[in-house]
Structures are given as structure tokens and as C-alpha cells.
PDB file of C-alpha atoms in Angstrom:
ATOM      1  CA  GLY A   1      -0.805 -84.278 -89.886  1.00  0.00           C
ATOM      2  CA  GLN A   2      -0.516 -87.819 -88.761  1.00  0.00           C
ATOM      3  CA  GLY A   3      -3.187 -90.521 -88.515  1.00  0.00           C
ATOM      4  CA  GLY A   4      -6.421 -89.486 -90.182  1.00  0.00           C
ATOM      5  CA  ALA A   5      -8.163 -92.382 -88.393  1.00  0.00           C
ATOM      6  CA  ALA A   6      -7.857 -90.719 -84.992  1.00  0.00           C
ATOM      7  CA  GLN A   7      -9.421 -87.531 -86.330  1.00  0.00           C
ATOM      8  CA  SER A   8     -12.497 -89.343 -87.592  1.00  0.00           C
ATOM      9  CA  GLU A   9     -12.938 -91.244 -84.324  1.00  0.00           C
ATOM     10  CA  VAL A  10     -12.901 -88.465 -81.743  1.00  0.00           C
ATOM     11  CA  VAL A  11     -13.621 -84.782 -82.208  1.00  0.00           C
ATOM     12  CA  ASN A  12     -12.220 -82.133 -79.874  1.00  0.00           C
ATOM     13  CA  ALA A  13     -14.948 -81.925 -77.230  1.00  0.00           C
ATOM     14  CA  HIS A  14     -15.193 -78.139 -77.515  1.00  0.00           C
ATOM     15  CA  ASP A  15     -15.843 -78.416 -81.292  1.00  0.00           C
ATOM     16  CA  LEU A  16     -18.978 -80.512 -80.757  1.00  0.00           C
ATOM     17  CA  PHE A  17     -20.929 -77.527 -79.467  1.00  0.00           C
ATOM     18  CA  ILE A  18     -22.610 -74.489 -80.995  1.00  0.00           C
ATOM     19  CA  GLN A  19     -21.344 -71.574 -78.903  1.00  0.00           C
ATOM     20  CA  LEU A  20     -23.974 -69.216 -77.473  1.00  0.00           C
ATOM     21  CA  HIS A  21     -23.235 -65.592 -76.638  1.00  0.00           C
ATOM     22  CA  SER A  22     -26.714 -64.230 -75.822  1.00  0.00           C
ATOM     23  CA  THR A  23     -30.295 -65.226 -75.033  1.00  0.00           C
ATOM     24  CA  GLU A  24     -31.072 -64.409 -78.686  1.00  0.00           C
ATOM     25  CA  ASP A  25     -28.553 -67.092 -79.753  1.00  0.00           C
ATOM     26  CA  LEU A  26     -30.167 -69.501 -77.296  1.00  0.00           C
ATOM     27  CA  ASP A  27     -33.712 -68.808 -78.524  1.00  0.00           C
ATOM     28  CA  ARG A  28     -32.667 -69.170 -82.174  1.00  0.00           C
ATOM     29  CA  GLU A  29     -30.868 -72.499 -81.636  1.00  0.00           C
ATOM     30  CA  LEU A  30     -33.667 -73.938 -79.451  1.00  0.00           C
ATOM     31  CA  ALA A  31     -36.220 -73.013 -82.153  1.00  0.00           C
ATOM     32  CA  LYS A  32     -34.069 -74.621 -84.864  1.00  0.00           C
ATOM     33  CA  ALA A  33     -33.706 -77.823 -82.817  1.00  0.00           C
ATOM     34  CA  LYS A  34     -37.448 -77.964 -82.122  1.00  0.00           C
ATOM     35  CA  ALA A  35     -38.212 -77.444 -85.836  1.00  0.00           C
ATOM     36  CA  ALA A  36     -35.797 -80.294 -86.657  1.00  0.00           C
ATOM     37  CA  GLY A  37     -37.383 -82.506 -83.973  1.00  0.00           C
ATOM     38  CA  LYS A  38     -34.085 -82.963 -82.132  1.00  0.00           C
ATOM     39  CA  PRO A  39     -33.455 -82.886 -78.386  1.00  0.00           C
ATOM     40  CA  VAL A  40     -30.969 -80.343 -77.005  1.00  0.00           C
ATOM     41  CA  MET A  41     -28.221 -80.458 -74.423  1.00  0.00           C
ATOM     42  CA  LEU A  42     -27.202 -77.051 -73.072  1.00  0.00           C
ATOM     43  CA  ASP A  43     -23.799 -77.037 -71.379  1.00  0.00           C
ATOM     44  CA  TYR A  44     -22.657 -74.224 -69.074  1.00  0.00           C
ATOM     45  CA  TYR A  45     -18.849 -74.105 -69.201  1.00  0.00           C
ATOM     46  CA  ALA A  46     -15.854 -72.090 -67.965  1.00  0.00           C
ATOM     47  CA  THR A  47     -12.126 -72.750 -68.342  1.00  0.00           C
ATOM     48  CA  TRP A  48     -11.541 -72.151 -64.599  1.00  0.00           C
ATOM     49  CA  CYS A  49     -14.113 -74.870 -63.795  1.00  0.00           C
ATOM     50  CA  THR A  50     -12.320 -78.106 -62.825  1.00  0.00           C
ATOM     51  CA  ASP A  51     -15.346 -80.362 -63.378  1.00  0.00           C
ATOM     52  CA  CYS A  52     -15.941 -78.721 -66.790  1.00  0.00           C
ATOM     53  CA  ARG A  53     -12.421 -79.707 -67.850  1.00  0.00           C
ATOM     54  CA  ARG A  54     -12.947 -83.220 -66.436  1.00  0.00           C
ATOM     55  CA  MET A  55     -16.177 -83.542 -68.471  1.00  0.00           C
ATOM     56  CA  GLU A  56     -14.290 -82.453 -71.613  1.00  0.00           C
ATOM     57  CA  LYS A  57     -11.348 -84.804 -71.059  1.00  0.00           C
ATOM     58  CA  ALA A  58     -13.083 -87.895 -69.691  1.00  0.00           C
ATOM     59  CA  THR A  59     -16.676 -87.772 -70.895  1.00  0.00           C
ATOM     60  CA  PHE A  60     -17.189 -85.535 -73.938  1.00  0.00           C
ATOM     61  CA  SER A  61     -14.007 -86.966 -75.490  1.00  0.00           C
ATOM     62  CA  ASN A  62     -15.222 -90.559 -75.106  1.00  0.00           C
ATOM     63  CA  PRO A  63     -16.027 -92.020 -78.569  1.00  0.00           C
ATOM     64  CA  ARG A  64     -19.243 -93.712 -77.355  1.00  0.00           C
ATOM     65  CA  VAL A  65     -20.455 -90.475 -75.736  1.00  0.00           C
ATOM     66  CA  GLN A  66     -19.635 -88.521 -78.892  1.00  0.00           C
ATOM     67  CA  LYS A  67     -21.562 -91.030 -81.021  1.00  0.00           C
ATOM     68  CA  VAL A  68     -24.747 -90.601 -78.943  1.00  0.00           C
ATOM     69  CA  LEU A  69     -24.351 -86.823 -78.700  1.00  0.00           C
ATOM     70  CA  THR A  70     -23.686 -86.198 -82.386  1.00  0.00           C
ATOM     71  CA  GLU A  71     -26.314 -88.641 -83.686  1.00  0.00           C
ATOM     72  CA  LYS A  72     -29.133 -87.623 -81.375  1.00  0.00           C
ATOM     73  CA  PHE A  73     -28.665 -84.086 -80.006  1.00  0.00           C
ATOM     74  CA  VAL A  74     -28.211 -80.450 -80.860  1.00  0.00           C
ATOM     75  CA  LEU A  75     -25.340 -79.420 -78.594  1.00  0.00           C
ATOM     76  CA  LEU A  76     -25.292 -75.895 -77.220  1.00  0.00           C
ATOM     77  CA  GLN A  77     -22.679 -74.389 -74.931  1.00  0.00           C
ATOM     78  CA  VAL A  78     -22.445 -71.088 -73.114  1.00  0.00           C
ATOM     79  CA  ASP A  79     -19.106 -69.918 -71.760  1.00  0.00           C
ATOM     80  CA  VAL A  80     -19.832 -68.377 -68.350  1.00  0.00           C
ATOM     81  CA  GLU A  81     -16.168 -67.555 -67.732  1.00  0.00           C
ATOM     82  CA  ASP A  82     -16.803 -63.857 -67.087  1.00  0.00           C
ATOM     83  CA  PRO A  83     -19.406 -63.046 -64.400  1.00  0.00           C
ATOM     84  CA  ASN A  84     -19.449 -59.452 -65.692  1.00  0.00           C
ATOM     85  CA  ASN A  85     -20.674 -60.488 -69.155  1.00  0.00           C
ATOM     86  CA  GLU A  86     -24.349 -59.490 -68.981  1.00  0.00           C
ATOM     87  CA  LYS A  87     -25.325 -61.512 -72.058  1.00  0.00           C
ATOM     88  CA  THR A  88     -24.009 -64.857 -70.799  1.00  0.00           C
ATOM     89  CA  GLU A  89     -25.186 -64.101 -67.255  1.00  0.00           C
ATOM     90  CA  ALA A  90     -28.700 -63.667 -68.720  1.00  0.00           C
ATOM     91  CA  ILE A  91     -28.491 -67.235 -70.106  1.00  0.00           C
ATOM     92  CA  LYS A  92     -27.564 -68.458 -66.601  1.00  0.00           C
ATOM     93  CA  LYS A  93     -30.402 -66.509 -64.982  1.00  0.00           C
ATOM     94  CA  ARG A  94     -33.027 -67.747 -67.450  1.00  0.00           C
ATOM     95  CA  TYR A  95     -32.793 -71.272 -66.024  1.00  0.00           C
ATOM     96  CA  LYS A  96     -31.541 -70.299 -62.544  1.00  0.00           C
ATOM     97  CA  VAL A  97     -28.151 -71.911 -63.149  1.00  0.00           C
ATOM     98  CA  PHE A  98     -25.763 -70.917 -60.364  1.00  0.00           C
ATOM     99  CA  GLY A  99     -22.555 -71.957 -62.082  1.00  0.00           C
ATOM    100  CA  PRO A 100     -20.754 -74.464 -64.250  1.00  0.00           C
ATOM    101  CA  PRO A 101     -20.711 -77.243 -65.053  1.00  0.00           C
ATOM    102  CA  ALA A 102     -24.430 -77.526 -65.579  1.00  0.00           C
ATOM    103  CA  MET A 103     -26.101 -79.686 -68.222  1.00  0.00           C
ATOM    104  CA  LEU A 104     -29.684 -78.886 -69.134  1.00  0.00           C
ATOM    105  CA  PHE A 105     -31.740 -81.104 -71.420  1.00  0.00           C
ATOM    106  CA  PHE A 106     -34.708 -80.347 -73.659  1.00  0.00           C
ATOM    107  CA  ASP A 107     -36.711 -83.017 -75.446  1.00  0.00           C
ATOM    108  CA  ALA A 108     -37.482 -82.933 -79.185  1.00  0.00           C
ATOM    109  CA  SER A 109     -40.597 -80.822 -78.545  1.00  0.00           C
ATOM    110  CA  GLY A 110     -38.519 -78.186 -76.728  1.00  0.00           C
ATOM    111  CA  LYS A 111     -39.710 -79.070 -73.209  1.00  0.00           C
ATOM    112  CA  MET A 112     -37.024 -78.917 -70.511  1.00  0.00           C
ATOM    113  CA  ARG A 113     -36.344 -82.266 -68.839  1.00  0.00           C
ATOM    114  CA  LYS A 114     -35.682 -80.991 -65.311  1.00  0.00           C
ATOM    115  CA  ASP A 115     -35.549 -84.591 -64.081  1.00  0.00           C
ATOM    116  CA  LEU A 116     -32.384 -85.160 -66.129  1.00  0.00           C
ATOM    117  CA  ASN A 117     -30.562 -81.841 -65.617  1.00  0.00           C
ATOM    118  CA  PHE A 118     -27.439 -82.036 -63.478  1.00  0.00           C
ATOM    119  CA  TYR A 119     -24.463 -80.142 -62.091  1.00  0.00           C
ATOM    120  CA  GLY A 120     -20.941 -81.503 -61.858  1.00  0.00           C
ATOM    121  CA  PHE A 121     -19.053 -84.407 -63.349  1.00  0.00           C
ATOM    122  CA  LYS A 122     -20.481 -87.649 -64.756  1.00  0.00           C
ATOM    123  CA  LYS A 123     -18.445 -90.587 -66.020  1.00  0.00           C
ATOM    124  CA  PRO A 124     -19.096 -91.712 -69.621  1.00  0.00           C
ATOM    125  CA  ASP A 125     -21.369 -94.662 -68.747  1.00  0.00           C
ATOM    126  CA  GLU A 126     -23.422 -92.584 -66.304  1.00  0.00           C
ATOM    127  CA  PHE A 127     -23.691 -89.785 -68.858  1.00  0.00           C
ATOM    128  CA  ILE A 128     -24.796 -92.146 -71.665  1.00  0.00           C
ATOM    129  CA  ALA A 129     -27.474 -93.560 -69.349  1.00  0.00           C
ATOM    130  CA  THR A 130     -28.805 -89.990 -68.865  1.00  0.00           C
ATOM    131  CA  LEU A 131     -28.716 -89.294 -72.618  1.00  0.00           C
ATOM    132  CA  ASN A 132     -30.620 -92.480 -73.389  1.00  0.00           C
ATOM    133  CA  LYS A 133     -33.560 -91.289 -71.244  1.00  0.00           C
ATOM    134  CA  ILE A 134     -34.321 -88.462 -73.661  1.00  0.00           C
TER     135      ILE A 134
END
């Protein structure tokens, strides 16, 4: 490969996240984050979701966004691609998420920050402003 510098600057957005496949995965990762005293961002994602791809390309790939996310948060992602997958649908239903993209936030004590949760696309600066409130 070429240019090791680029690799250290920006990580593939998808690789930032711990992938969840069931509510058991979710419970385990939330408990680990709480024990570590770290806030959590839970991202609901699907490849057919245009705003999800925009978030990956424009926001999650931004070096400043990645710095805040990787230094401060445990990053969880559930792929809700298949509406017939009962396990991932259960993760949607738990928090009454109707579809992607949805970002849910939990503070370091594990409490959901409903005031910060959002659906849709946010530009990097807007997104960083949200992250800095947690």
C-alpha cells in the first residue's frame, strides 16, 4: 500500500463501530461502556439508506469527528438492512426507532440522552456540537 500517513489520519467509517446483531450484544456492550465510564453512540444503519451513506462519507469520515468519537465514545452500530431479521428489529423496537439513520446517545452512567438523539444527516460541525454536549 501507498501512504501510511493517510491510514493513520482517517479510519474507514464503518470500522469505527462495534457491530451489534442482537439485543444481547447491545446489553453486553452498554454494560461494558458503563463499567468503563464511557458514553455510547448507537447508530442505526442500512446500505440502502441514503442519509446513512452521507453520514459515513461526509461526517464519520471527517478527521475531527473521528477524533472526538474515538477518544470519547464507545461506538455501536446495528445494521437494520433486513426488516425480516427479528434480532436487529428487536434492537429497533427497544428504543422505538422507526428506521435509519438514527443516532442514540447514552451518557457515561448509561442513561439515554433523548435530548440529543436524532434522525437523518448532520454535517461535521453540527455533529461535533452534539457530541460535545455529552
